[in-house]
PDB file of C-alpha atoms and ligand atoms in Angstrom:
ATOM      1  CA  MET A   1     114.026 -77.757  15.145  1.00 97.00           C
ATOM      2  CA  ASN A   2     114.905 -74.010  14.226  1.00 98.00           C
ATOM      3  CA  LEU A   3     118.519 -73.439  14.227  1.00 98.00           C
ATOM      4  CA  LEU A   4     120.917 -70.242  13.488  1.00 98.00           C
ATOM      5  CA  ILE A   5     124.483 -71.049  12.313  1.00 98.00           C
ATOM      6  CA  MET A   6     126.894 -68.162  12.935  1.00 98.00           C
ATOM      7  CA  GLY A   7     130.556 -67.061  12.227  1.00 98.00           C
ATOM      8  CA  LEU A   8     132.552 -64.656  10.499  1.00 98.00           C
ATOM      9  CA  PRO A   9     132.758 -64.531   6.646  1.00 98.00           C
ATOM     10  CA  GLY A  10     134.555 -67.752   5.686  1.00 98.00           C
ATOM     11  CA  ALA A  11     133.742 -69.719   8.838  1.00 98.00           C
ATOM     12  CA  GLY A  12     131.899 -72.409   7.174  1.00 98.00           C
ATOM     13  CA  LYS A  13     128.526 -71.566   7.630  1.00 98.00           C
ATOM     14  CA  GLY A  14     127.391 -72.255   4.309  1.00 98.00           C
ATOM     15  CA  THR A  15     129.803 -75.564   4.357  1.00 98.00           C
ATOM     16  CA  GLN A  16     128.051 -77.057   7.312  1.00 98.00           C
ATOM     17  CA  ALA A  17     124.932 -75.694   6.637  1.00 98.00           C
ATOM     18  CA  ALA A  18     124.494 -78.082   3.167  1.00 98.00           C
ATOM     19  CA  LYS A  19     125.437 -80.949   5.591  1.00 98.00           C
ATOM     20  CA  ILE A  20     122.989 -80.280   8.176  1.00 98.00           C
ATOM     21  CA  VAL A  21     120.203 -79.989   5.648  1.00 98.00           C
ATOM     22  CA  GLU A  22     121.394 -83.027   3.837  1.00 98.00           C
ATOM     23  CA  GLU A  23     120.912 -84.983   7.549  1.00 98.00           C
ATOM     24  CA  PHE A  24     118.164 -83.441   9.382  1.00 98.00           C
ATOM     25  CA  GLY A  25     116.333 -82.481   6.727  1.00 98.00           C
ATOM     26  CA  VAL A  26     115.311 -78.832   8.067  1.00 98.00           C
ATOM     27  CA  ILE A  27     115.055 -75.908   5.343  1.00 98.00           C
ATOM     28  CA  HIS A  28     118.139 -73.945   4.800  1.00 98.00           C
ATOM     29  CA  ILE A  29     117.742 -69.687   4.674  1.00 98.00           C
ATOM     30  CA  SER A  30     120.734 -68.263   3.755  1.00 98.00           C
ATOM     31  CA  THR A  31     120.488 -64.255   3.136  1.00 98.00           C
ATOM     32  CA  GLY A  32     123.596 -63.957   1.343  1.00 98.00           C
ATOM     33  CA  ASP A  33     122.206 -66.715  -0.991  1.00 97.00           C
ATOM     34  CA  MET A  34     118.671 -64.644  -1.192  1.00 98.00           C
ATOM     35  CA  PHE A  35     120.827 -61.757  -2.441  1.00 98.00           C
ATOM     36  CA  ARG A  36     122.882 -63.098  -4.928  1.00 97.00           C
ATOM     37  CA  ALA A  37     120.287 -65.324  -6.706  1.00 97.00           C
ATOM     38  CA  ALA A  38     118.466 -61.785  -6.575  1.00 98.00           C
ATOM     39  CA  MET A  39     121.667 -60.413  -8.005  1.00 97.00           C
ATOM     40  CA  ALA A  40     121.836 -62.955 -11.221  1.00 96.00           C
ATOM     41  CA  ASN A  41     118.297 -62.326 -11.769  1.00 98.00           C
ATOM     42  CA  GLN A  42     118.808 -58.780 -11.879  1.00 98.00           C
ATOM     43  CA  THR A  43     115.767 -57.747  -9.405  1.00 98.00           C
ATOM     44  CA  GLU A  44     115.150 -54.274  -8.309  1.00 98.00           C
ATOM     45  CA  MET A  45     116.092 -55.778  -4.763  1.00 98.00           C
ATOM     46  CA  GLY A  46     119.247 -57.679  -6.393  1.00 98.00           C
ATOM     47  CA  LYS A  47     120.527 -54.339  -7.853  1.00 98.00           C
ATOM     48  CA  LEU A  48     120.221 -52.504  -4.572  1.00 98.00           C
ATOM     49  CA  ALA A  49     122.104 -55.573  -2.508  1.00 98.00           C
ATOM     50  CA  LYS A  50     124.597 -55.556  -4.978  1.00 98.00           C
ATOM     51  CA  SER A  51     125.822 -51.851  -4.359  1.00 98.00           C
ATOM     52  CA  TYR A  52     126.504 -52.855  -0.770  1.00 98.00           C
ATOM     53  CA  ILE A  53     127.674 -56.277  -1.247  1.00 98.00           C
ATOM     54  CA  ASP A  54     130.339 -55.164  -3.732  1.00 97.00           C
ATOM     55  CA  LYS A  55     131.654 -53.214  -1.244  1.00 96.00           C
ATOM     56  CA  GLY A  56     131.654 -56.097   1.948  1.00 97.00           C
ATOM     57  CA  ASP A  57     129.016 -53.345   3.066  1.00 98.00           C
ATOM     58  CA  LEU A  58     125.688 -54.640   4.978  1.00 98.00           C
ATOM     59  CA  VAL A  59     122.315 -54.500   3.411  1.00 98.00           C
ATOM     60  CA  PRO A  60     119.923 -52.766   4.889  1.00 98.00           C
ATOM     61  CA  ASP A  61     118.292 -54.096   7.747  1.00 98.00           C
ATOM     62  CA  GLU A  62     114.968 -53.359   6.381  1.00 97.00           C
ATOM     63  CA  VAL A  63     115.620 -55.216   3.325  1.00 98.00           C
ATOM     64  CA  THR A  64     117.113 -57.869   5.038  1.00 98.00           C
ATOM     65  CA  ASN A  65     114.436 -58.283   7.510  1.00 98.00           C
ATOM     66  CA  GLY A  66     111.779 -58.617   5.084  1.00 98.00           C
ATOM     67  CA  ILE A  67     112.985 -61.186   2.767  1.00 98.00           C
ATOM     68  CA  VAL A  68     113.381 -63.497   6.004  1.00 98.00           C
ATOM     69  CA  LYS A  69     110.271 -63.116   7.502  1.00 98.00           C
ATOM     70  CA  GLU A  70     108.607 -63.741   3.986  1.00 98.00           C
ATOM     71  CA  ARG A  71     110.286 -66.822   4.009  1.00 98.00           C
ATOM     72  CA  LEU A  72     109.769 -67.975   7.592  1.00 98.00           C
ATOM     73  CA  SER A  73     106.161 -67.153   7.030  1.00 98.00           C
ATOM     74  CA  GLN A  74     105.377 -70.090   4.290  1.00 98.00           C
ATOM     75  CA  ASP A  75     103.987 -73.309   4.953  1.00 96.00           C
ATOM     76  CA  ASP A  76     106.873 -75.984   4.894  1.00 97.00           C
ATOM     77  CA  ILE A  77     108.865 -73.972   7.796  1.00 98.00           C
ATOM     78  CA  LYS A  78     106.626 -74.982  10.538  1.00 96.00           C
ATOM     79  CA  ALA A  79     106.524 -79.126   9.116  1.00 96.00           C
ATOM     80  CA  LYS A  80     110.599 -79.133   8.701  1.00 98.00           C
ATOM     81  CA  GLY A  81     112.226 -76.533  10.864  1.00 98.00           C
ATOM     82  CA  PHE A  82     115.026 -74.208   9.713  1.00 98.00           C
ATOM     83  CA  LEU A  83     118.438 -73.258   9.941  1.00 98.00           C
ATOM     84  CA  LEU A  84     119.195 -69.273   9.398  1.00 98.00           C
ATOM     85  CA  ASP A  85     122.524 -68.587   7.939  1.00 98.00           C
ATOM     86  CA  GLY A  86     124.296 -65.421   7.616  1.00 98.00           C
ATOM     87  CA  TYR A  87     121.124 -64.042   9.528  1.00 98.00           C
ATOM     88  CA  PRO A  88     120.594 -61.715  12.007  1.00 98.00           C
ATOM     89  CA  ARG A  89     124.131 -59.751  11.420  1.00 98.00           C
ATOM     90  CA  THR A  90     122.654 -56.787  13.559  1.00 98.00           C
ATOM     91  CA  ILE A  91     121.565 -56.480  17.087  1.00 98.00           C
ATOM     92  CA  ASP A  92     118.226 -54.622  15.323  1.00 98.00           C
ATOM     93  CA  GLN A  93     117.973 -58.004  12.841  1.00 98.00           C
ATOM     94  CA  ALA A  94     117.927 -60.334  16.321  1.00 98.00           C
ATOM     95  CA  HIS A  95     115.146 -57.785  17.558  1.00 98.00           C
ATOM     96  CA  ALA A  96     113.643 -57.923  14.158  1.00 98.00           C
ATOM     97  CA  LEU A  97     113.662 -61.615  14.104  1.00 98.00           C
ATOM     98  CA  ASP A  98     112.730 -62.008  17.748  1.00 98.00           C
ATOM     99  CA  ALA A  99     109.601 -60.463  17.214  1.00 98.00           C
ATOM    100  CA  THR A 100     108.925 -62.441  13.521  1.00 98.00           C
ATOM    101  CA  LEU A 101     109.516 -65.675  15.411  1.00 98.00           C
ATOM    102  CA  GLU A 102     106.802 -64.466  17.875  1.00 98.00           C
ATOM    103  CA  ALA A 103     104.298 -63.459  15.677  1.00 98.00           C
ATOM    104  CA  LEU A 104     104.813 -66.630  13.567  1.00 98.00           C
ATOM    105  CA  GLY A 105     104.226 -68.555  16.826  1.00 98.00           C
ATOM    106  CA  LEU A 106     108.009 -70.240  16.143  1.00 98.00           C
ATOM    107  CA  LYS A 107     110.865 -70.531  18.719  1.00 97.00           C
ATOM    108  CA  LEU A 108     114.511 -71.280  18.209  1.00 98.00           C
ATOM    109  CA  ASP A 109     115.958 -74.208  19.859  1.00 98.00           C
ATOM    110  CA  GLY A 110     119.805 -73.300  19.265  1.00 98.00           C
ATOM    111  CA  VAL A 111     122.796 -71.178  18.262  1.00 98.00           C
ATOM    112  CA  ILE A 112     125.315 -72.965  16.410  1.00 98.00           C
ATOM    113  CA  ASN A 113     128.617 -70.673  16.959  1.00 98.00           C
ATOM    114  CA  ILE A 114     131.696 -71.455  14.705  1.00 98.00           C
ATOM    115  CA  VAL A 115     134.633 -69.816  16.173  1.00 98.00           C
ATOM    116  CA  VAL A 116     137.298 -69.458  14.131  1.00 98.00           C
ATOM    117  CA  ASP A 117     140.937 -67.769  13.879  1.00 96.00           C
ATOM    118  CA  PRO A 118     140.192 -64.670  11.888  1.00 94.00           C
ATOM    119  CA  ALA A 119     143.858 -64.888  10.260  1.00 93.00           C
ATOM    120  CA  SER A 120     143.100 -67.973   8.699  1.00 94.00           C
ATOM    121  CA  LEU A 121     140.281 -66.555   6.805  1.00 96.00           C
ATOM    122  CA  VAL A 122     141.431 -65.063   4.073  1.00 94.00           C
ATOM    123  CA  GLU A 123     142.964 -68.113   2.738  1.00 95.00           C
ATOM    124  CA  ARG A 124     139.698 -69.627   3.366  1.00 97.00           C
ATOM    125  CA  LEU A 125     138.019 -67.208   1.102  1.00 97.00           C
ATOM    126  CA  SER A 126     140.825 -66.327  -1.634  1.00 95.00           C
ATOM    127  CA  GLY A 127     140.595 -70.124  -2.295  1.00 96.00           C
ATOM    128  CA  ARG A 128     136.954 -70.642  -2.560  1.00 98.00           C
ATOM    129  CA  ILE A 129     135.430 -72.140  -5.607  1.00 98.00           C
ATOM    130  CA  ILE A 130     131.474 -72.551  -6.519  1.00 98.00           C
ATOM    131  CA  ASN A 131     130.161 -75.221  -8.939  1.00 98.00           C
ATOM    132  CA  LYS A 132     128.690 -73.226 -11.301  1.00 96.00           C
ATOM    133  CA  LYS A 133     125.423 -76.082 -12.033  1.00 97.00           C
ATOM    134  CA  THR A 134     125.238 -77.561  -8.477  1.00 96.00           C
ATOM    135  CA  GLY A 135     126.255 -74.209  -6.455  1.00 95.00           C
ATOM    136  CA  GLU A 136     128.550 -76.405  -4.126  1.00 96.00           C
ATOM    137  CA  THR A 137     131.255 -74.824  -2.470  1.00 97.00           C
ATOM    138  CA  PHE A 138     134.823 -76.039  -2.613  1.00 98.00           C
ATOM    139  CA  HIS A 139     137.872 -75.071  -1.744  1.00 98.00           C
ATOM    140  CA  LYS A 140     141.039 -75.313  -3.946  1.00 97.00           C
ATOM    141  CA  VAL A 141     143.249 -76.844  -1.276  1.00 96.00           C
ATOM    142  CA  PHE A 142     141.531 -77.394   1.654  1.00 97.00           C
ATOM    143  CA  ASN A 143     138.224 -79.446   0.018  1.00 97.00           C
ATOM    144  CA  PRO A 144     138.851 -79.645  -3.620  1.00 97.00           C
ATOM    145  CA  PRO A 145     136.309 -81.321  -5.905  1.00 97.00           C
ATOM    146  CA  ALA A 146     136.701 -84.857  -6.399  1.00 95.00           C
ATOM    147  CA  GLY A 147     139.193 -86.050  -9.181  1.00 94.00           C
ATOM    148  CA  ASP A 148     140.415 -84.437 -12.151  1.00 95.00           C
ATOM    149  CA  TYR A 149     137.999 -81.403 -12.400  1.00 96.00           C
ATOM    150  CA  ASP A 150     137.673 -78.654 -14.872  1.00 97.00           C
ATOM    151  CA  GLU A 151     138.281 -75.048 -13.622  1.00 96.00           C
ATOM    152  CA  ASN A 152     135.968 -73.645 -15.763  1.00 97.00           C
ATOM    153  CA  ASP A 153     133.202 -75.513 -13.927  1.00 98.00           C
ATOM    154  CA  TYR A 154     133.734 -73.241 -10.905  1.00 98.00           C
ATOM    155  CA  TYR A 155     133.249 -69.568 -10.091  1.00 97.00           C
ATOM    156  CA  GLN A 156     134.649 -67.508  -7.265  1.00 97.00           C
ATOM    157  CA  ARG A 157     132.488 -64.680  -5.793  1.00 96.00           C
ATOM    158  CA  GLU A 158     133.073 -61.395  -6.185  1.00 94.00           C
ATOM    159  CA  ASP A 159     133.303 -60.299  -2.815  1.00 97.00           C
ATOM    160  CA  ASP A 160     136.076 -62.897  -2.490  1.00 97.00           C
ATOM    161  CA  LYS A 161     138.581 -60.195  -3.062  1.00 92.00           C
ATOM    162  CA  PRO A 162     141.127 -59.516  -0.668  1.00 89.00           C
ATOM    163  CA  GLU A 163     140.453 -56.073  -0.264  1.00 89.00           C
ATOM    164  CA  THR A 164     136.492 -56.904  -0.105  1.00 95.00           C
ATOM    165  CA  VAL A 165     137.430 -59.722   2.586  1.00 95.00           C
ATOM    166  CA  LYS A 166     138.749 -57.258   4.952  1.00 94.00           C
ATOM    167  CA  ARG A 167     135.996 -54.728   4.998  1.00 96.00           C
ATOM    168  CA  ARG A 168     133.530 -58.036   5.635  1.00 97.00           C
ATOM    169  CA  LEU A 169     135.559 -59.119   8.128  1.00 96.00           C
ATOM    170  CA  ASP A 170     135.852 -56.125   9.823  1.00 96.00           C
ATOM    171  CA  VAL A 171     131.888 -55.139   9.335  1.00 96.00           C
ATOM    172  CA  ASN A 172     131.364 -58.312  10.893  1.00 97.00           C
ATOM    173  CA  ILE A 173     133.731 -58.550  13.858  1.00 95.00           C
ATOM    174  CA  ALA A 174     131.992 -55.212  14.809  1.00 94.00           C
ATOM    175  CA  GLN A 175     128.561 -56.224  14.756  1.00 96.00           C
ATOM    176  CA  GLY A 176     128.736 -59.996  15.531  1.00 95.00           C
ATOM    177  CA  GLN A 177     129.578 -59.284  19.438  1.00 95.00           C
ATOM    178  CA  PRO A 178     126.055 -57.717  20.425  1.00 97.00           C
ATOM    179  CA  ILE A 179     124.243 -61.095  18.905  1.00 98.00           C
ATOM    180  CA  ILE A 180     125.899 -63.614  20.259  1.00 97.00           C
ATOM    181  CA  ASP A 181     125.485 -61.638  23.536  1.00 97.00           C
ATOM    182  CA  HIS A 182     121.578 -61.416  23.351  1.00 98.00           C
ATOM    183  CA  TYR A 183     121.512 -65.029  22.645  1.00 98.00           C
ATOM    184  CA  ARG A 184     123.710 -66.146  25.364  1.00 98.00           C
ATOM    185  CA  GLU A 185     121.505 -64.548  27.307  1.00 98.00           C
ATOM    186  CA  ALA A 186     118.743 -66.903  26.402  1.00 97.00           C
ATOM    187  CA  GLY A 187     121.317 -69.606  26.786  1.00 98.00           C
ATOM    188  CA  ILE A 188     121.251 -71.231  23.695  1.00 98.00           C
ATOM    189  CA  VAL A 189     124.585 -70.555  22.223  1.00 98.00           C
ATOM    190  CA  ILE A 190     126.568 -73.757  21.724  1.00 98.00           C
ATOM    191  CA  ASP A 191     129.952 -72.783  20.359  1.00 98.00           C
ATOM    192  CA  ILE A 192     132.180 -75.208  17.993  1.00 98.00           C
ATOM    193  CA  ASN A 193     135.572 -75.234  17.083  1.00 98.00           C
ATOM    194  CA  GLY A 194     135.654 -74.279  13.415  1.00 98.00           C
ATOM    195  CA  ASN A 195     139.492 -74.351  13.152  1.00 98.00           C
ATOM    196  CA  GLN A 196     139.144 -78.138  12.226  1.00 98.00           C
ATOM    197  CA  GLU A 197     138.796 -80.210   9.341  1.00 98.00           C
ATOM    198  CA  ILE A 198     135.518 -80.062   7.852  1.00 98.00           C
ATOM    199  CA  GLU A 199     134.092 -83.659   8.663  1.00 98.00           C
ATOM    200  CA  THR A 200     135.459 -83.166  12.257  1.00 98.00           C
ATOM    201  CA  VAL A 201     133.625 -79.610  12.711  1.00 98.00           C
ATOM    202  CA  PHE A 202     130.285 -81.511  11.082  1.00 98.00           C
ATOM    203  CA  SER A 203     130.730 -84.227  13.632  1.00 98.00           C
ATOM    204  CA  ASP A 204     130.558 -81.984  16.473  1.00 98.00           C
ATOM    205  CA  ILE A 205     127.540 -80.029  15.384  1.00 98.00           C
ATOM    206  CA  GLU A 206     126.173 -83.524  14.700  1.00 98.00           C
ATOM    207  CA  LYS A 207     126.666 -84.543  18.553  1.00 98.00           C
ATOM    208  CA  VAL A 208     124.923 -81.207  19.543  1.00 97.00           C
ATOM    209  CA  ILE A 209     121.805 -81.358  16.965  1.00 98.00           C
ATOM    210  CA  GLU A 210     121.118 -84.891  18.563  1.00 97.00           C
ATOM    211  CA  LYS A 211     121.110 -83.717  21.782  1.00 96.00           C
ATOM    212  CA  LEU A 212     118.700 -80.813  20.899  1.00 94.00           C
ATOM    213  CA  LYS A 213     116.060 -82.845  18.990  1.00 89.00           C
TER     214      LYS A 213
HETATM  215  P1  LIG B 301     127.306 -64.404   2.966  1.00 96.05           P
HETATM  216  O1  LIG B 301     126.872 -65.087   1.725  1.00 96.05           O
HETATM  217  O2  LIG B 301     126.166 -64.798   4.132  1.00 96.05           O
HETATM  218  O3  LIG B 301     128.422 -64.172   3.224  1.00 96.05           O
HETATM  219  P2  LIG B 301     129.564 -64.286   4.485  1.00 96.05           P
HETATM  220  O4  LIG B 301     128.901 -64.228   5.876  1.00 96.05           O
HETATM  221  O5  LIG B 301     130.567 -63.191   4.644  1.00 96.05           O
HETATM  222  O6  LIG B 301     130.004 -65.736   4.803  1.00 96.05           O
HETATM  223  P3  LIG B 301     130.601 -67.099   3.722  1.00 96.05           P
HETATM  224  O7  LIG B 301     129.242 -67.170   2.678  1.00 96.05           O
HETATM  225  O8  LIG B 301     131.670 -66.050   2.980  1.00 96.05           O
HETATM  226  O9  LIG B 301     131.596 -67.971   4.656  1.00 96.05           O
HETATM  227  P4  LIG B 301     130.993 -69.168   5.030  1.00 96.05           P
HETATM  228  O10 LIG B 301     130.803 -69.058   6.509  1.00 96.05           O
HETATM  229  O11 LIG B 301     129.713 -69.577   4.356  1.00 96.05           O
HETATM  230  O12 LIG B 301     132.120 -70.302   4.674  1.00 96.05           O
HETATM  231  P5  LIG B 301     131.896 -71.354   3.362  1.00 96.05           P
HETATM  232  O13 LIG B 301     131.413 -72.372   4.429  1.00 96.05           O
HETATM  233  O14 LIG B 301     131.530 -70.724   2.260  1.00 96.05           O
HETATM  234  O15 LIG B 301     127.147 -62.877   2.786  1.00 96.05           O
HETATM  235  C1  LIG B 301     127.181 -62.081   1.850  1.00 96.05           C
HETATM  236  C2  LIG B 301     127.040 -60.629   1.771  1.00 96.05           C
HETATM  237  O16 LIG B 301     125.661 -60.709   1.721  1.00 96.05           O
HETATM  238  C3  LIG B 301     127.431 -59.935   2.921  1.00 96.05           C
HETATM  239  O17 LIG B 301     128.892 -59.270   3.017  1.00 96.05           O
HETATM  240  C4  LIG B 301     126.293 -58.727   3.162  1.00 96.05           C
HETATM  241  O18 LIG B 301     126.784 -57.931   2.219  1.00 96.05           O
HETATM  242  C5  LIG B 301     125.120 -59.229   2.277  1.00 96.05           C
HETATM  243  N1  LIG B 301     124.597 -59.957   3.360  1.00 96.05           N
HETATM  244  C6  LIG B 301     123.964 -61.588   3.792  1.00 96.05           C
HETATM  245  N2  LIG B 301     123.087 -61.576   4.663  1.00 96.05           N
HETATM  246  C7  LIG B 301     123.049 -60.304   5.400  1.00 96.05           C
HETATM  247  C8  LIG B 301     122.176 -59.791   6.328  1.00 96.05           C
HETATM  248  N3  LIG B 301     121.635 -60.624   7.488  1.00 96.05           N
HETATM  249  N4  LIG B 301     122.175 -58.395   6.584  1.00 96.05           N
HETATM  250  C9  LIG B 301     122.747 -57.609   5.844  1.00 96.05           C
HETATM  251  N5  LIG B 301     123.637 -58.215   4.762  1.00 96.05           N
HETATM  252  C10 LIG B 301     123.839 -59.209   4.640  1.00 96.05           C
HETATM  253  O19 LIG B 301     133.675 -71.661   3.491  1.00 96.05           O
HETATM  254  C11 LIG B 301     134.560 -71.167   3.247  1.00 96.05           C
HETATM  255  C12 LIG B 301     135.694 -71.762   2.486  1.00 96.05           C
HETATM  256  O20 LIG B 301     136.209 -72.182   3.403  1.00 96.05           O
HETATM  257  C13 LIG B 301     135.071 -72.378   1.436  1.00 96.05           C
HETATM  258  O21 LIG B 301     135.942 -72.624   0.231  1.00 96.05           O
HETATM  259  C14 LIG B 301     135.153 -73.905   2.200  1.00 96.05           C
HETATM  260  O22 LIG B 301     135.582 -74.921   1.234  1.00 96.05           O
HETATM  261  C15 LIG B 301     136.204 -73.219   3.117  1.00 96.05           C
HETATM  262  N6  LIG B 301     136.065 -74.469   4.499  1.00 96.05           N
HETATM  263  C16 LIG B 301     134.966 -74.448   5.289  1.00 96.05           C
HETATM  264  N7  LIG B 301     135.245 -75.173   6.525  1.00 96.05           N
HETATM  265  C17 LIG B 301     136.650 -75.201   6.191  1.00 96.05           C
HETATM  266  C18 LIG B 301     137.537 -75.974   7.149  1.00 96.05           C
HETATM  267  N8  LIG B 301     136.492 -76.444   8.535  1.00 96.05           N
HETATM  268  N9  LIG B 301     138.787 -76.098   6.914  1.00 96.05           N
HETATM  269  C19 LIG B 301     139.643 -75.733   6.082  1.00 96.05           C
HETATM  270  N10 LIG B 301     138.542 -75.230   5.018  1.00 96.05           N
HETATM  271  C20 LIG B 301     137.085 -74.702   5.111  1.00 96.05           C
HETATM  272 MG1  LIG B 302     128.014 -68.768   3.091  1.00 96.05          MG
END
């Protein structure tokens, strides 16, 4: 099964993607995670990506299209299926993805669109904490780690500062609508109410994926 998960920054794409991957065994392809790994390793691509990400802007399409195409071309994709998270994020990326999938003989089964009230997103992003060892995402209030946890075991993302979040939201709101329209024309968009508890959102997504299987 080949899926996309879409939604504004903080909508819960990564949180739900982790659960989908665990239950359905598809391969998670997050362009944000790939860029952050390249930034941590200080590769040329990572340095380039950082100059955009730190400002809340999008990394240029040709770079992003290239890394996604490379990942989708690997052997495990056909066997397990994929879940793209954070890509496509411009209409040109959506067209590039169409071409890549066609060239690889793959097709999209569904687009899970997590719809949230934008007013709640600054709070979600400013409270997000990520485990340094496991990479697992939590929230200080909405989804705290179990028990008495040590804050030093967690970090906050550089681009979760309020001023950068505002820019990320503006950019993503402006770019997102044509992409959704593109997939609505293909009749494969499923809207999910993201203004619910994490487990409720997941149970809605589970039902949708069961139907797609
Ligand atoms: P990326 O990493 O994709 O960031 P994003 O789209 O801004 O989304 P986030 O990862 O911030 O949010 P999320 O929806 O995954 O939410 P999460 O589950 O963590 O991209 C980062 C940057 O990389 C971009 O700005 C861009 O520069 C670059 N980039 C990436 N892809 C690109 C592309 N295709 N083209 C060009 N540039 C690209 O949840 C957020 C918080 O809320 C967490 O604390 C979580 O615990 C909490 N939470 C989750 N669900 C709920 C809920 N239902 N109720 C309450 N709290 C919740
Ligand atoms: Mg994410």
